Amino acid sequence: LFATVAVGTSDVKVRATVAALTTGTQAGVAIINNATTPTQGVVFYLDGAGNCKADEFTAATTWNALATAAKTFTASDELELDISGAAYRAYHVTAAGVATLIASGTFTASLGTTPYAGMFSTYSGNTFSKCYVFPKGNEGQYAALDGLSQ
């Protein structure tokens, strides 16, 4: 993993901009149960072979494909993984801001009560230019803003 942050909620979005991707390698976003030794999680990534893939893992060697869609890499493409409990939505967003729902459904991986979200790569030559992680707000994270509306 390049970087993760503790999000403290299982209802979270992570979006990253992939600036460079080497053929045959993977880069994308992940929501995992442990920052240093993850044993369960959901990943959404470009596979370096012309596809976007969503996978889950429920043990170090137990991976399950959730979805695959043909999507040629273009610099500055964004990948977004939106998790709500055991449901997910995975989006590919072009540099022009056009979002395409690649996959949605449910997963069995246990993310725990304090998951970590961030970007990952299987090769150090792949680069990211941005990464955003934020809770969806359905657990009161933005309640303080309610008093500001009129």
Tab-separated table of N, CA and C in Angstrom:
chain	number	residue	atom	x	y	z
A	1	LEU	N	0.842	-1.188	0.000
A	1	LEU	CA	0.000	0.000	0.000
A	1	LEU	C	0.877	1.237	0.000
A	2	PHE	N	0.442	2.230	-0.741
A	2	PHE	CA	1.148	3.508	-0.702
A	2	PHE	C	0.806	4.252	0.572
A	3	ALA	N	-0.486	4.371	0.876
A	3	ALA	CA	-0.898	5.147	2.046
A	3	ALA	C	-2.325	4.795	2.422
A	4	THR	N	-2.574	4.746	3.725
A	4	THR	CA	-3.934	4.551	4.222
A	4	THR	C	-4.153	5.474	5.409
A	5	VAL	N	-5.418	5.728	5.715
A	5	VAL	CA	-5.789	6.464	6.914
A	5	VAL	C	-6.914	5.702	7.595
A	6	ALA	N	-6.945	5.769	8.924
A	6	ALA	CA	-8.051	5.168	9.663
A	6	ALA	C	-9.279	6.032	9.454
A	7	VAL	N	-10.403	5.407	9.136
A	7	VAL	CA	-11.605	6.187	8.867
A	7	VAL	C	-12.658	6.060	9.953
A	8	GLY	N	-12.571	5.060	10.807
A	8	GLY	CA	-13.466	4.953	11.946
A	8	GLY	C	-14.919	4.685	11.611
A	9	THR	N	-15.223	4.341	10.384
A	9	THR	CA	-16.585	4.018	9.983
A	9	THR	C	-16.532	3.055	8.808
A	10	SER	N	-17.524	2.199	8.701
A	10	SER	CA	-17.562	1.293	7.556
A	10	SER	C	-18.370	1.888	6.412
A	11	ASP	N	-18.837	3.123	6.565
A	11	ASP	CA	-19.544	3.825	5.499
A	11	ASP	C	-18.638	4.956	5.014
A	12	VAL	N	-17.879	4.673	3.955
A	12	VAL	CA	-16.811	5.584	3.552
A	12	VAL	C	-16.625	5.566	2.045
A	13	LYS	N	-16.068	6.657	1.509
A	13	LYS	CA	-15.675	6.725	0.101
A	13	LYS	C	-14.186	7.011	0.041
A	14	VAL	N	-13.521	6.392	-0.916
A	14	VAL	CA	-12.126	6.703	-1.207
A	14	VAL	C	-12.011	6.889	-2.714
A	15	ARG	N	-11.353	7.973	-3.118
A	15	ARG	CA	-11.162	8.266	-4.547
A	15	ARG	C	-9.707	8.652	-4.762
A	16	ALA	N	-9.087	8.084	-5.774
A	16	ALA	CA	-7.695	8.394	-6.089
A	16	ALA	C	-7.532	8.614	-7.582
A	17	THR	N	-6.633	9.519	-7.919
A	17	THR	CA	-6.284	9.790	-9.309
A	17	THR	C	-4.999	9.052	-9.635
A	18	VAL	N	-5.057	8.170	-10.606
A	18	VAL	CA	-3.882	7.414	-11.039
A	18	VAL	C	-3.198	8.232	-12.133
A	19	ALA	N	-1.987	8.709	-11.844
A	19	ALA	CA	-1.262	9.547	-12.798
A	19	ALA	C	-0.481	8.715	-13.803
A	20	ALA	N	0.093	7.600	-13.353
A	20	ALA	CA	0.877	6.738	-14.245
A	20	ALA	C	0.683	5.289	-13.839
A	21	LEU	N	0.533	4.423	-14.829
A	21	LEU	CA	0.327	2.992	-14.603
A	21	LEU	C	1.202	2.212	-15.588
A	22	THR	N	2.036	1.330	-15.073
A	22	THR	CA	2.898	0.498	-15.895
A	22	THR	C	2.140	-0.763	-16.316
A	23	THR	N	2.222	-1.106	-17.593
A	23	THR	CA	1.555	-2.302	-18.109
A	23	THR	C	1.916	-3.521	-17.267
A	24	GLY	N	0.909	-4.321	-16.944
A	24	GLY	CA	1.127	-5.547	-16.190
A	24	GLY	C	1.162	-5.361	-14.676
A	25	THR	N	0.961	-4.132	-14.213
A	25	THR	CA	0.934	-3.876	-12.768
A	25	THR	C	-0.437	-3.336	-12.385
A	26	GLN	N	-0.712	-3.229	-11.102
A	26	GLN	CA	-2.016	-2.788	-10.628
A	26	GLN	C	-1.874	-1.545	-9.754
A	27	ALA	N	-2.886	-0.676	-9.837
A	27	ALA	CA	-2.951	0.507	-8.978
A	27	ALA	C	-4.410	0.856	-8.770
A	28	GLY	N	-4.762	1.235	-7.538
A	28	GLY	CA	-6.143	1.590	-7.263
A	28	GLY	C	-6.360	1.995	-5.821
A	29	VAL	N	-7.574	1.759	-5.355
A	29	VAL	CA	-7.976	2.148	-4.007
A	29	VAL	C	-8.386	0.903	-3.222
A	30	ALA	N	-8.278	1.013	-1.903
A	30	ALA	CA	-8.598	-0.125	-1.046
A	30	ALA	C	-9.230	0.356	0.248
A	31	ILE	N	-10.096	-0.484	0.796
A	31	ILE	CA	-10.620	-0.303	2.154
A	31	ILE	C	-10.363	-1.635	2.841
A	32	ILE	N	-9.550	-1.594	3.901
A	32	ILE	CA	-9.028	-2.808	4.532
A	32	ILE	C	-9.254	-2.778	6.043
A	33	ASN	N	-9.088	-3.925	6.677
A	33	ASN	CA	-9.362	-4.025	8.111
A	33	ASN	C	-8.164	-3.696	8.996
A	34	ASN	N	-6.956	-3.639	8.455
A	34	ASN	CA	-5.774	-3.375	9.267
A	34	ASN	C	-4.721	-2.714	8.371
A	35	ALA	N	-4.095	-1.646	8.854
A	35	ALA	CA	-3.154	-0.894	8.019
A	35	ALA	C	-1.845	-1.625	7.774
A	36	THR	N	-1.362	-2.393	8.745
A	36	THR	CA	-0.041	-3.016	8.586
A	36	THR	C	-0.110	-4.460	8.099
A	37	THR	N	-1.103	-5.224	8.546
A	37	THR	CA	-1.250	-6.614	8.102
A	37	THR	C	-2.711	-6.900	7.788
A	38	PRO	N	-3.194	-6.357	6.682
A	38	PRO	CA	-4.606	-6.561	6.353
A	38	PRO	C	-4.913	-8.029	6.061
A	39	THR	N	-6.019	-8.500	6.616
A	39	THR	CA	-6.461	-9.869	6.358
A	39	THR	C	-7.793	-9.902	5.625
A	40	GLN	N	-8.466	-8.744	5.558
A	40	GLN	CA	-9.733	-8.673	4.836
A	40	GLN	C	-9.884	-7.270	4.255
A	41	GLY	N	-10.552	-7.184	3.112
A	41	GLY	CA	-10.763	-5.881	2.513
A	41	GLY	C	-11.394	-5.957	1.138
A	42	VAL	N	-11.618	-4.782	0.575
A	42	VAL	CA	-12.177	-4.627	-0.763
A	42	VAL	C	-11.241	-3.698	-1.527
A	43	VAL	N	-10.897	-4.066	-2.759
A	43	VAL	CA	-10.011	-3.256	-3.592
A	43	VAL	C	-10.667	-3.007	-4.947
A	44	PHE	N	-10.384	-1.840	-5.516
A	44	PHE	CA	-10.870	-1.473	-6.843
A	44	PHE	C	-9.674	-0.882	-7.573
A	45	TYR	N	-9.328	-1.447	-8.727
A	45	TYR	CA	-8.055	-1.077	-9.328
A	45	TYR	C	-8.053	-1.243	-10.843
A	46	LEU	N	-7.073	-0.592	-11.452
A	46	LEU	CA	-6.742	-0.803	-12.852
A	46	LEU	C	-5.730	-1.934	-12.881
A	47	ASP	N	-5.950	-2.929	-13.731
A	47	ASP	CA	-5.097	-4.129	-13.679
A	47	ASP	C	-3.885	-4.087	-14.611
A	48	GLY	N	-3.681	-2.987	-15.316
A	48	GLY	CA	-2.528	-2.890	-16.196
A	48	GLY	C	-2.678	-3.679	-17.484
A	49	ALA	N	-3.861	-4.264	-17.695
A	49	ALA	CA	-4.129	-5.045	-18.906
A	49	ALA	C	-5.419	-4.587	-19.592
A	50	GLY	N	-5.863	-3.359	-19.268
A	50	GLY	CA	-7.045	-2.814	-19.919
A	50	GLY	C	-8.360	-3.066	-19.200
A	51	ASN	N	-8.298	-3.323	-17.890
A	51	ASN	CA	-9.526	-3.585	-17.127
A	51	ASN	C	-9.551	-2.829	-15.813
A	52	CYS	N	-10.762	-2.531	-15.343
A	52	CYS	CA	-11.006	-2.117	-13.963
A	52	CYS	C	-11.529	-3.361	-13.258
A	53	LYS	N	-11.017	-3.625	-12.063
A	53	LYS	CA	-11.460	-4.796	-11.322
A	53	LYS	C	-11.805	-4.428	-9.884
A	54	ALA	N	-12.830	-5.087	-9.379
A	54	ALA	CA	-13.186	-4.994	-7.967
A	54	ALA	C	-13.042	-6.397	-7.388
A	55	ASP	N	-12.266	-6.513	-6.332
A	55	ASP	CA	-12.039	-7.794	-5.661
A	55	ASP	C	-12.212	-7.611	-4.160
A	56	GLU	N	-12.467	-8.719	-3.485
A	56	GLU	CA	-12.431	-8.731	-2.035
A	56	GLU	C	-11.474	-9.833	-1.607
A	57	PHE	N	-10.909	-9.667	-0.417
A	57	PHE	CA	-10.128	-10.764	0.137
A	57	PHE	C	-10.588	-10.995	1.563
A	58	THR	N	-10.699	-12.278	1.920
A	58	THR	CA	-11.196	-12.664	3.239
A	58	THR	C	-10.125	-13.402	4.034
A	59	ALA	N	-8.962	-13.544	3.453
A	59	ALA	CA	-7.766	-14.094	4.092
A	59	ALA	C	-6.608	-13.726	3.163
A	60	ALA	N	-5.395	-13.873	3.631
A	60	ALA	CA	-4.239	-13.474	2.829
A	60	ALA	C	-4.217	-14.144	1.463
A	61	THR	N	-4.700	-15.372	1.370
A	61	THR	CA	-4.649	-16.095	0.100
A	61	THR	C	-6.024	-16.392	-0.488
A	62	THR	N	-7.075	-15.827	0.080
A	62	THR	CA	-8.430	-16.070	-0.412
A	62	THR	C	-8.991	-14.791	-1.019
A	63	TRP	N	-8.916	-14.696	-2.342
A	63	TRP	CA	-9.404	-13.538	-3.077
A	63	TRP	C	-10.601	-13.945	-3.926
A	64	ASN	N	-11.597	-13.078	-3.982
A	64	ASN	CA	-12.794	-13.315	-4.782
A	64	ASN	C	-13.011	-12.133	-5.711
A	65	ALA	N	-13.185	-12.410	-6.995
A	65	ALA	CA	-13.484	-11.357	-7.961
A	65	ALA	C	-14.928	-10.915	-7.774
A	66	LEU	N	-15.134	-9.613	-7.633
A	66	LEU	CA	-16.487	-9.071	-7.539
A	66	LEU	C	-16.972	-8.593	-8.902
A	67	ALA	N	-16.069	-7.981	-9.681
A	67	ALA	CA	-16.459	-7.474	-11.004
A	67	ALA	C	-15.228	-7.155	-11.833
A	68	THR	N	-15.382	-7.235	-13.151
A	68	THR	CA	-14.344	-6.833	-14.100
A	68	THR	C	-15.032	-6.110	-15.245
A	69	ALA	N	-14.442	-4.992	-15.666
A	69	ALA	CA	-14.969	-4.254	-16.817
A	69	ALA	C	-13.801	-3.740	-17.641
A	70	ALA	N	-13.924	-3.848	-18.950
A	70	ALA	CA	-12.878	-3.335	-19.832
A	70	ALA	C	-12.798	-1.823	-19.693
A	71	LYS	N	-11.606	-1.317	-19.420
A	71	LYS	CA	-11.407	0.128	-19.267
A	71	LYS	C	-9.932	0.425	-19.490
A	72	THR	N	-9.609	1.029	-20.616
A	72	THR	CA	-8.230	1.361	-20.933
A	72	THR	C	-7.764	2.519	-20.062
A	73	PHE	N	-6.562	2.403	-19.515
A	73	PHE	CA	-6.016	3.447	-18.659
A	73	PHE	C	-5.700	4.701	-19.446
A	74	THR	N	-6.101	5.840	-18.897
A	74	THR	CA	-5.731	7.154	-19.390
A	74	THR	C	-5.231	7.947	-18.194
A	75	ALA	N	-4.108	8.631	-18.345
A	75	ALA	CA	-3.555	9.410	-17.233
A	75	ALA	C	-4.617	10.330	-16.646
A	76	SER	N	-4.639	10.435	-15.360
A	76	SER	CA	-5.559	11.259	-14.578
A	76	SER	C	-6.949	10.652	-14.438
A	77	ASP	N	-7.123	9.389	-14.789
A	77	ASP	CA	-8.372	8.701	-14.483
A	77	ASP	C	-8.484	8.559	-12.966
A	78	GLU	N	-9.704	8.611	-12.472
A	78	GLU	CA	-9.934	8.436	-11.044
A	78	GLU	C	-10.720	7.162	-10.802
A	79	LEU	N	-10.425	6.518	-9.693
A	79	LEU	CA	-11.171	5.354	-9.239
A	79	LEU	C	-11.798	5.701	-7.899
A	80	GLU	N	-13.080	5.391	-7.746
A	80	GLU	CA	-13.765	5.660	-6.486
A	80	GLU	C	-14.426	4.386	-5.990
A	81	LEU	N	-14.211	4.082	-4.723
A	81	LEU	CA	-14.842	2.947	-4.062
A	81	LEU	C	-15.703	3.496	-2.943
A	82	ASP	N	-16.976	3.201	-2.983
A	82	ASP	CA	-17.970	3.693	-2.036
A	82	ASP	C	-18.510	2.485	-1.271
A	83	ILE	N	-18.273	2.451	0.040
A	83	ILE	CA	-18.687	1.325	0.884
A	83	ILE	C	-19.768	1.769	1.860
A	84	SER	N	-20.829	1.008	1.963
A	84	SER	CA	-21.886	1.210	2.959
A	84	SER	C	-22.175	-0.144	3.584
A	85	GLY	N	-21.629	-0.370	4.791
A	85	GLY	CA	-21.803	-1.675	5.423
A	85	GLY	C	-21.146	-2.749	4.581
A	86	ALA	N	-21.927	-3.697	4.071
A	86	ALA	CA	-21.394	-4.774	3.231
A	86	ALA	C	-21.747	-4.567	1.756
A	87	ALA	N	-22.148	-3.356	1.401
A	87	ALA	CA	-22.466	-3.042	0.005
A	87	ALA	C	-21.386	-2.120	-0.554
A	88	TYR	N	-21.134	-2.251	-1.857
A	88	TYR	CA	-20.135	-1.398	-2.485
A	88	TYR	C	-20.625	-0.889	-3.823
A	89	ARG	N	-20.043	0.230	-4.239
A	89	ARG	CA	-20.198	0.773	-5.580
A	89	ARG	C	-18.808	1.188	-6.031
A	90	ALA	N	-18.445	0.872	-7.249
A	90	ALA	CA	-17.125	1.196	-7.779
A	90	ALA	C	-17.301	2.021	-9.052
A	91	TYR	N	-16.671	3.193	-9.071
A	91	TYR	CA	-16.811	4.119	-10.193
A	91	TYR	C	-15.466	4.395	-10.849
A	92	HIS	N	-15.489	4.550	-12.166
A	92	HIS	CA	-14.356	5.056	-12.932
A	92	HIS	C	-14.749	6.464	-13.362
A	93	VAL	N	-13.872	7.444	-13.118
A	93	VAL	CA	-14.162	8.837	-13.455
A	93	VAL	C	-13.072	9.336	-14.394
A	94	THR	N	-13.463	9.847	-15.556
A	94	THR	CA	-12.489	10.349	-16.521
A	94	THR	C	-11.967	11.713	-16.085
A	95	ALA	N	-10.897	12.159	-16.725
A	95	ALA	CA	-10.337	13.481	-16.436
A	95	ALA	C	-11.352	14.582	-16.733
A	96	ALA	N	-12.307	14.310	-17.626
A	96	ALA	CA	-13.353	15.284	-17.946
A	96	ALA	C	-14.484	15.272	-16.914
A	97	GLY	N	-14.398	14.385	-15.920
A	97	GLY	CA	-15.397	14.340	-14.862
A	97	GLY	C	-16.578	13.429	-15.126
A	98	VAL	N	-16.513	12.612	-16.163
A	98	VAL	CA	-17.603	11.690	-16.481
A	98	VAL	C	-17.448	10.425	-15.640
A	99	ALA	N	-18.417	10.172	-14.773
A	99	ALA	CA	-18.370	9.004	-13.890
A	99	ALA	C	-19.157	7.855	-14.493
A	100	THR	N	-18.569	6.659	-14.441
A	100	THR	CA	-19.229	5.445	-14.910
A	100	THR	C	-19.251	4.444	-13.768
A	101	LEU	N	-20.446	3.949	-13.449
A	101	LEU	CA	-20.561	2.898	-12.447
A	101	LEU	C	-20.023	1.615	-13.067
A	102	ILE	N	-18.941	1.101	-12.505
A	102	ILE	CA	-18.319	-0.117	-13.025
A	102	ILE	C	-18.964	-1.341	-12.393
A	103	ALA	N	-19.243	-1.267	-11.092
A	103	ALA	CA	-19.794	-2.426	-10.398
A	103	ALA	C	-20.481	-1.989	-9.121
A	104	SER	N	-21.431	-2.798	-8.684
A	104	SER	CA	-22.066	-2.594	-7.379
A	104	SER	C	-22.586	-3.941	-6.907
A	105	GLY	N	-22.713	-4.077	-5.612
A	105	GLY	CA	-23.181	-5.329	-5.045
A	105	GLY	C	-22.810	-5.437	-3.586
A	106	THR	N	-22.642	-6.656	-3.123
A	106	THR	CA	-22.278	-6.884	-1.731
A	106	THR	C	-20.990	-7.707	-1.664
A	107	PHE	N	-20.357	-7.656	-0.498
A	107	PHE	CA	-19.134	-8.414	-0.278
A	107	PHE	C	-19.209	-9.080	1.083
A	108	THR	N	-18.352	-10.074	1.316
A	108	THR	CA	-18.363	-10.805	2.587
A	108	THR	C	-17.185	-10.458	3.487
A	109	ALA	N	-16.191	-9.725	2.976
A	109	ALA	CA	-15.026	-9.353	3.795
A	109	ALA	C	-15.480	-8.542	5.008
A	110	SER	N	-14.870	-8.793	6.144
A	110	SER	CA	-15.174	-8.052	7.368
A	110	SER	C	-14.175	-6.919	7.525
A	111	LEU	N	-14.656	-5.684	7.457
A	111	LEU	CA	-13.777	-4.528	7.552
A	111	LEU	C	-13.593	-4.055	8.987
A	112	GLY	N	-14.364	-4.603	9.917
A	112	GLY	CA	-14.269	-4.186	11.311
A	112	GLY	C	-14.913	-2.827	11.535
A	113	THR	N	-14.763	-2.299	12.745
A	113	THR	CA	-15.388	-1.019	13.084
A	113	THR	C	-14.490	0.170	12.799
A	114	THR	N	-13.215	-0.055	12.580
A	114	THR	CA	-12.286	1.036	12.265
A	114	THR	C	-11.428	0.663	11.055
A	115	PRO	N	-12.033	0.619	9.879
A	115	PRO	CA	-11.269	0.247	8.687
A	115	PRO	C	-10.290	1.346	8.272
A	116	TYR	N	-9.438	0.992	7.349
A	116	TYR	CA	-8.466	1.917	6.776
A	116	TYR	C	-8.749	2.031	5.291
A	117	ALA	N	-8.589	3.227	4.750
A	117	ALA	CA	-8.839	3.444	3.332
A	117	ALA	C	-7.653	4.177	2.720
A	118	GLY	N	-7.390	3.891	1.453
A	118	GLY	CA	-6.304	4.586	0.778
A	118	GLY	C	-6.024	4.025	-0.588
A	119	MET	N	-4.828	4.307	-1.064
A	119	MET	CA	-4.431	3.883	-2.397
A	119	MET	C	-3.375	2.797	-2.300
A	120	PHE	N	-3.305	1.969	-3.335
A	120	PHE	CA	-2.310	0.893	-3.340
A	120	PHE	C	-1.766	0.695	-4.742
A	121	SER	N	-0.613	0.074	-4.814
A	121	SER	CA	-0.007	-0.263	-6.085
A	121	SER	C	0.860	-1.491	-5.899
A	122	THR	N	0.965	-2.289	-6.956
A	122	THR	CA	1.846	-3.460	-6.914
A	122	THR	C	3.227	-3.137	-7.474
A	123	TYR	N	3.431	-1.871	-7.881
A	123	TYR	CA	4.710	-1.477	-8.464
A	123	TYR	C	5.021	-0.039	-8.053
A	124	SER	N	6.233	0.200	-7.602
A	124	SER	CA	6.604	1.533	-7.101
A	124	SER	C	6.655	2.589	-8.198
A	125	GLY	N	6.709	2.190	-9.460
A	125	GLY	CA	6.729	3.139	-10.564
A	125	GLY	C	5.368	3.719	-10.908
A	126	ASN	N	4.295	3.109	-10.422
A	126	ASN	CA	2.959	3.675	-10.613
A	126	ASN	C	2.828	4.872	-9.683
A	127	THR	N	2.157	5.922	-10.156
A	127	THR	CA	2.021	7.108	-9.315
A	127	THR	C	0.574	7.584	-9.245
A	128	PHE	N	0.293	8.290	-8.164
A	128	PHE	CA	-1.007	8.909	-7.917
A	128	PHE	C	-0.797	10.407	-7.776
A	129	SER	N	-1.765	11.204	-8.217
A	129	SER	CA	-1.644	12.647	-8.026
A	129	SER	C	-2.569	13.161	-6.930
A	130	LYS	N	-3.611	12.412	-6.589
A	130	LYS	CA	-4.546	12.832	-5.538
A	130	LYS	C	-5.170	11.604	-4.892
A	131	CYS	N	-5.594	11.782	-3.649
A	131	CYS	CA	-6.377	10.750	-2.973
A	131	CYS	C	-7.268	11.430	-1.945
A	132	TYR	N	-8.551	11.109	-1.977
A	132	TYR	CA	-9.525	11.658	-1.037
A	132	TYR	C	-10.174	10.503	-0.280
A	133	VAL	N	-10.322	10.670	1.022
A	133	VAL	CA	-11.022	9.696	1.853
A	133	VAL	C	-11.972	10.472	2.745
A	134	PHE	N	-13.255	10.072	2.743
A	134	PHE	CA	-14.181	10.773	3.620
A	134	PHE	C	-15.338	9.880	4.023
A	135	PRO	N	-15.825	10.065	5.275
A	135	PRO	CA	-17.019	9.328	5.699
A	135	PRO	C	-18.230	9.878	4.966
A	136	LYS	N	-19.239	9.049	4.816
A	136	LYS	CA	-20.431	9.445	4.075
A	136	LYS	C	-21.365	10.315	4.899
A	137	GLY	N	-21.159	10.378	6.220
A	137	GLY	CA	-21.936	11.287	7.047
A	137	GLY	C	-23.196	10.713	7.650
A	138	ASN	N	-23.498	9.443	7.391
A	138	ASN	CA	-24.727	8.872	7.934
A	138	ASN	C	-24.557	8.385	9.369
A	139	GLU	N	-23.406	8.662	9.978
A	139	GLU	CA	-23.193	8.328	11.391
A	139	GLU	C	-22.976	9.593	12.209
A	140	GLY	N	-23.455	10.736	11.715
A	140	GLY	CA	-23.405	11.993	12.449
A	140	GLY	C	-22.115	12.779	12.301
A	141	GLN	N	-21.224	12.396	11.391
A	141	GLN	CA	-19.949	13.087	11.250
A	141	GLN	C	-20.098	14.558	10.870
A	142	TYR	N	-21.162	14.906	10.190
A	142	TYR	CA	-21.343	16.281	9.736
A	142	TYR	C	-22.488	16.989	10.471
A	143	ALA	N	-22.906	16.452	11.600
A	143	ALA	CA	-24.041	17.016	12.341
A	143	ALA	C	-23.812	18.458	12.743
A	144	ALA	N	-22.585	18.852	13.018
A	144	ALA	CA	-22.292	20.222	13.421
A	144	ALA	C	-22.645	21.212	12.320
A	145	LEU	N	-22.677	20.782	11.087
A	145	LEU	CA	-23.013	21.673	9.977
A	145	LEU	C	-24.510	21.932	9.875
A	146	ASP	N	-25.336	21.099	10.507
A	146	ASP	CA	-26.783	21.270	10.411
A	146	ASP	C	-27.224	22.644	10.901
A	147	GLY	N	-26.562	23.183	11.920
A	147	GLY	CA	-26.926	24.482	12.465
A	147	GLY	C	-26.577	25.623	11.546
A	148	LEU	N	-25.793	25.395	10.536
A	148	LEU	CA	-25.386	26.450	9.613
A	148	LEU	C	-26.361	26.637	8.470
A	149	SER	N	-27.245	25.674	8.251
A	149	SER	CA	-28.195	25.795	7.130
A	149	SER	C	-29.390	26.644	7.548
A	150	GLN	N	-30.026	27.226	6.574
A	150	GLN	CA	-31.181	28.091	6.879
A	150	GLN	C	-32.421	27.567	6.227
